[in-house]
Amino acid sequence: MADQRVPFATHADSTVLGADEIVLNMGPQHPSTHGVLRVKLRLDGEKVIGSECVIGYLHRGVEKIAEHRTYTQFAPYVDRMDYVAAVSNGLGYCEAVEKLLGAEAPLRARVIRTILTELQRIASHLFWLGTHALDIGALTPLFYCLREREEILKIFEKYCGARLTTHAFRIGGLQYEAYDEFEKDVERFCKPFDKRVDEYESLLTGNRIWVGRTKGIGILTAKEAIDYAASGPVIRASGVKWDIRKAMPYAAYDLYKFEIPTGKNGDTFDRYIVRMEEMRQSRLICLQAIENIPAGPIMGKVGKVLKPPPGEVYHAIEAPKGELGYYIVSDGTTQPYRVRIRPPSLINLEAFDKMIRGHLVADVVAIIGTLDIVLGEVDR
Amino acid sequence: MPSQYIPILIFAALAAAFPAVTLVLFRFIRPTPVAVGAKLKPYECGVEAEGDTRGRYSVRFYIVAILFVIFDVETTFLFPWAVLFSTRHEGFRLEPVYALASMFVFLGILIIGYVWLYRKGALEWV
Amino acid sequence: MLDQIVFYFFAALAVISAVLVVTRRNIVQSAIFLITALLATAGIFLQLHAEFLFIVQVILYAGGIMVLFVFVIMLINLDVSLHQVQFNRQWWLGLVLALALGAQLTVAIAVGRSGLPLGEPAPATMLEPSTELVGKVLFSEYMLPFEIASILLLVAMIGAVVMAKKKV
Amino acid sequence: MHSLIDFLLTYWVQLVCAVIIVAVLPLVAGYIVLMERKVMADMQARLGPMRVGPHGLLQPIADALKLLIKEDIIPDEADKAIFWVAPLISVTAGMLAMSTLAIGPWFQIADLNIGLLFIVGISALGIFGIVLGGWSSNSHYSLLGALRSAAQLVSYETAAGMAIVGALMLAGTLSTREIIATQNDYGVWFVFAAPVGFFIYVVASIAETNRAPFDLPEAESELVAGYMTEYSGFRWALYFLAEYTNMVVVASIATTLFLGGWLRPFAGTRAFNFLDFLPSVLLLGVAGYCFYRAPKQPVKIQKMVLAAVGAMIILVALILAAPLLAPAGSFVASMKAGLHGAFWFLLKVGLYIYLFMWLRFTFPRYRFDQLMRLGWQFLIPLSIVNVMGIGVALVLHRHFGWSHWTAFPLTTILTLAVAGLLAAAGEKQEKTHAIVGEEA
């Protein structure tokens, strides 16, 4: 003990009022980092002066696995990336391989794919809204959101038997024909859904506390958003009208009319508004699509054994969280030579440090929530 | 000791004893903690804590505390005044206009200080 | 009888806690004992039928000023102060001063006993509405000091903020 | 021995009250938790606890037993002694504050001259339990939570104190009993004379009890569990007990000061005497619902438990009705004041706590700087203005002979105007002091 004692004078400065810089770990085991994200925060009091995202706690080597599976075998694996939007993941992968094969799914298949993917977008946004509101302290919207999401999952269950990791599509089209009540179920869900969105908005949008917690928080200007290669609602909230469904239409999106909602300020509130509006737009797409699902086959002409010619392809879709891209290199065998996935969550997360600097600890959860990340997709 | 306080004293003893006694008594029923290692580490989201947990925190807390003490003193002055304003003990009651005027002067001076704080931004947290 | 038990309980509590405040090495423990000492003093006020003073002691000292102390303690790096040499080079001076003060008090009480009505609490009936009594005196005889007190608070407010702001 | 008997004869009522409070309070806290979960479930389109007992009626008891026998973990680096003592300080302070509450004209441990100040002062000591608990845990989250909690408590204490001062100006006494008596004499609850004061007290009391939307100290999405992060088992339960005790305390203060305490609505008006039957009718309704649900329970024992609960409620309803039906002047009839007083008091406390819950499930959480801004820049000045307004109204009434009906609404409107100005100024302040992200 004695040698540890130091003369008083040398430590006089330690009694001066002032704050040390604290390093606070948020995550990997934290209630609101949406999985196992670890954020190392450098704090001055409660102000964040720097941050570092540590990822990889959920790394499963999805891309590497692809190299040892056939194209067909790999399809279920992509469901596990963004596990709250498995249908979208599957769509991106199937279309990428179809592009590589030079095949195209028949129109009926593409329309059903569009309906299911849009339902999935709504489900993903609902899940985002519930957890985001919960992070900011509003307990109740979560349960309303999950109530509606449940209806969508029931439709998935009826369609393909699975609810979460659906493996709904096959390369070249669909395996399952839409079940008898499919249109009716989708309509029953979609018709009253705009009222539901209004209900969530009535709980949050006009609420002073909600506005105070989200307006001006985590601003990302249009230029920064482009520089960070952000995509999805994150870039649209910054005022950039970028939506792959319009820019490079896939599936059957060119058949339907819908708007791309954009924000102005690129803050958390705008991202919230953009996603709310996207849910309404997705509902409209679904309603348009079920009006007229064309008849015809649901499976295109692809062989039993998929052997794409050597070459490479990049195909991106507008997943609920942003641009989900598949870059597949084929060497002519039954297994891909290399699969590289561009997950929107990971790229959007890059902007986190920019967004959080100068804000408070409480804003960390608001910004993580607004980025709508899923760690399964970030780490792959 | 004013006689009304005797039951309060006993109640205080009861209120203090109840949780303590329960805590100690149930030690015999509770499983003995066998926790070692990581279970006894402070929670830091599953990783080792970095830096000193008992480091110094923002000076803001100090400003809040000192302002609190000042406003607390002020409120304490107000309590007897408020009671005298319309007390039922005749002979104690203050003449209303006089009482109000005296408190307006008192609060007025403090409001000057408050406005200064407000302008200075001392009431802002960050 | 009961009165005496209660008095000696509070008095002993106050003295022992006060001693522990200065002897504890851990500053947070010192703070806890200071709270105890303040509360015990409040108890003695209560025994003197000074209800209002009792609760003011609890609210202002135990509730207000101690919160300030605890905050300040948390602004100081404790582990450093824990290992610092205590100021005990002048312990003999302290001892002399303490003895002198003790002697002074003993003499004062012994000599001035007639002037200090110790052990003769005022009859309870006279002091019943203690809040009103304090208020009455405060707002009539001591009106000017009361208003000056607000200026004092104003100065304290400004001083605290000016000092703290400079350091940031 | 003789003196002991004397002592007991003098103080038996108070002692019984004391024992009842200490023994029943944990149970009450448990059932408030159950009520909270049920109300939350109802607002969120789900059922809530349904397993232990019919409709989860026995859940609190199961929870309490579980918490009592849970493993007791004290972290390695914690300051053991302080870690041990801290939750006890919180609980004791909370319980002690209840000692001067008048739950009905009969049920009170002590009626003090400084009654209300006693509650305010003693319950404020609970801060130390929180700060010391957070500090002794030796964890970032705990300490941040504790400091936030203490800063929040002290920031809103001034506003709450000022709101109380406003009501005290009308009451002219600090004794809880006399405050209620005064409201009876005036024939109006102070909430109608000082609505702004009541509003300030509601907001400040939510903040002081760390409830949402001011539950930052334990904001689970940021600070995991705040100052309670390292606590588990029974010690954790003690903090919870303290929190719910404090809720009851602030609800009781509000009831006493603003909502007429144990007074029935329109207590002074004979025409409304039929309201005396309301407690019994309400309880009979609840009992009827229990009997209606009882046969629908899946298990036989649950049917029996629910029926027993219904029978108990009917018993209480009969007890409440008995004094009304008994001949005037009889002993039974004389019990009306105590029984009905307690009923109304507890009903009001319950409604106040329900308001807390309702707000909790509706609002998102404030950020700390916003919370401080609301406290220091809105509530405190508003509460000072409120005190001035009530003073002016009283002077106008007493000295200048204005009627109540003009003086109080006038000053209330003026106070509201000031509130509007403050809100506008706050918005401006929010813009100038907005926290903006750093330039990259």
mmCIF file of C-alpha atoms in Angstrom, chain A residues 14 16-20 22-25 27-30 38 40 45 47 360, chain B residues 43-52 55-59 61-62 125-126:
data_model
loop_
_atom_site.group_PDB
_atom_site.id
_atom_site.type_symbol
_atom_site.label_atom_id
_atom_site.label_comp_id
_atom_site.label_asym_id
_atom_site.label_seq_id
_atom_site.Cartn_x
_atom_site.Cartn_y
_atom_site.Cartn_z
ATOM 1 C CA SER A 14 -7.049 15.474 -10.439
ATOM 2 C CA VAL A 16 -10.042 20.087 -10.730
ATOM 3 C CA LEU A 17 -13.610 19.869 -11.877
ATOM 4 C CA GLY A 18 -13.808 18.357 -15.268
ATOM 5 C CA ALA A 19 -14.745 15.194 -17.005
ATOM 6 C CA ASP A 20 -12.497 12.384 -18.085
ATOM 7 C CA ILE A 22 -14.864 7.575 -20.791
ATOM 8 C CA VAL A 23 -14.878 4.576 -23.057
ATOM 9 C CA LEU A 24 -18.279 2.940 -22.912
ATOM 10 C CA ASN A 25 -19.019 -0.337 -24.599
ATOM 11 C CA GLY A 27 -22.898 -4.244 -26.996
ATOM 12 C CA PRO A 28 -22.364 -6.994 -27.994
ATOM 13 C CA GLN A 29 -24.860 -7.950 -25.283
ATOM 14 C CA HIS A 30 -26.971 -4.839 -25.158
ATOM 15 C CA ARG A 38 -20.629 -3.702 -30.394
ATOM 16 C CA LYS A 40 -17.272 1.481 -28.600
ATOM 17 C CA GLY A 45 -19.797 13.400 -20.111
ATOM 18 C CA LYS A 47 -21.564 13.564 -25.396
ATOM 19 C CA LEU A 360 -25.616 12.143 -26.743
ATOM 20 C CA TYR B 43 -21.777 -5.666 -16.705
ATOM 21 C CA GLU B 44 -20.233 -4.081 -19.739
ATOM 22 C CA CYS B 45 -22.237 -5.778 -22.461
ATOM 23 C CA GLY B 46 -20.111 -8.885 -22.393
ATOM 24 C CA VAL B 47 -16.659 -7.394 -22.833
ATOM 25 C CA GLU B 48 -13.995 -6.191 -20.436
ATOM 26 C CA ALA B 49 -14.586 -2.685 -19.164
ATOM 27 C CA GLU B 50 -12.117 -0.160 -20.438
ATOM 28 C CA GLY B 51 -10.774 2.588 -18.265
ATOM 29 C CA ASP B 52 -11.677 3.512 -14.755
ATOM 30 C CA GLY B 55 -13.595 8.293 -13.301
ATOM 31 C CA ARG B 56 -14.833 11.835 -13.286
ATOM 32 C CA TYR B 57 -18.089 12.694 -14.912
ATOM 33 C CA SER B 58 -19.426 15.842 -16.397
ATOM 34 C CA VAL B 59 -19.172 19.060 -14.435
ATOM 35 C CA PHE B 61 -23.883 17.463 -12.557
ATOM 36 C CA TYR B 62 -22.131 19.834 -10.211
ATOM 37 C CA TRP B 125 -27.479 20.417 -20.232
ATOM 38 C CA VAL B 126 -24.941 20.239 -23.030
#
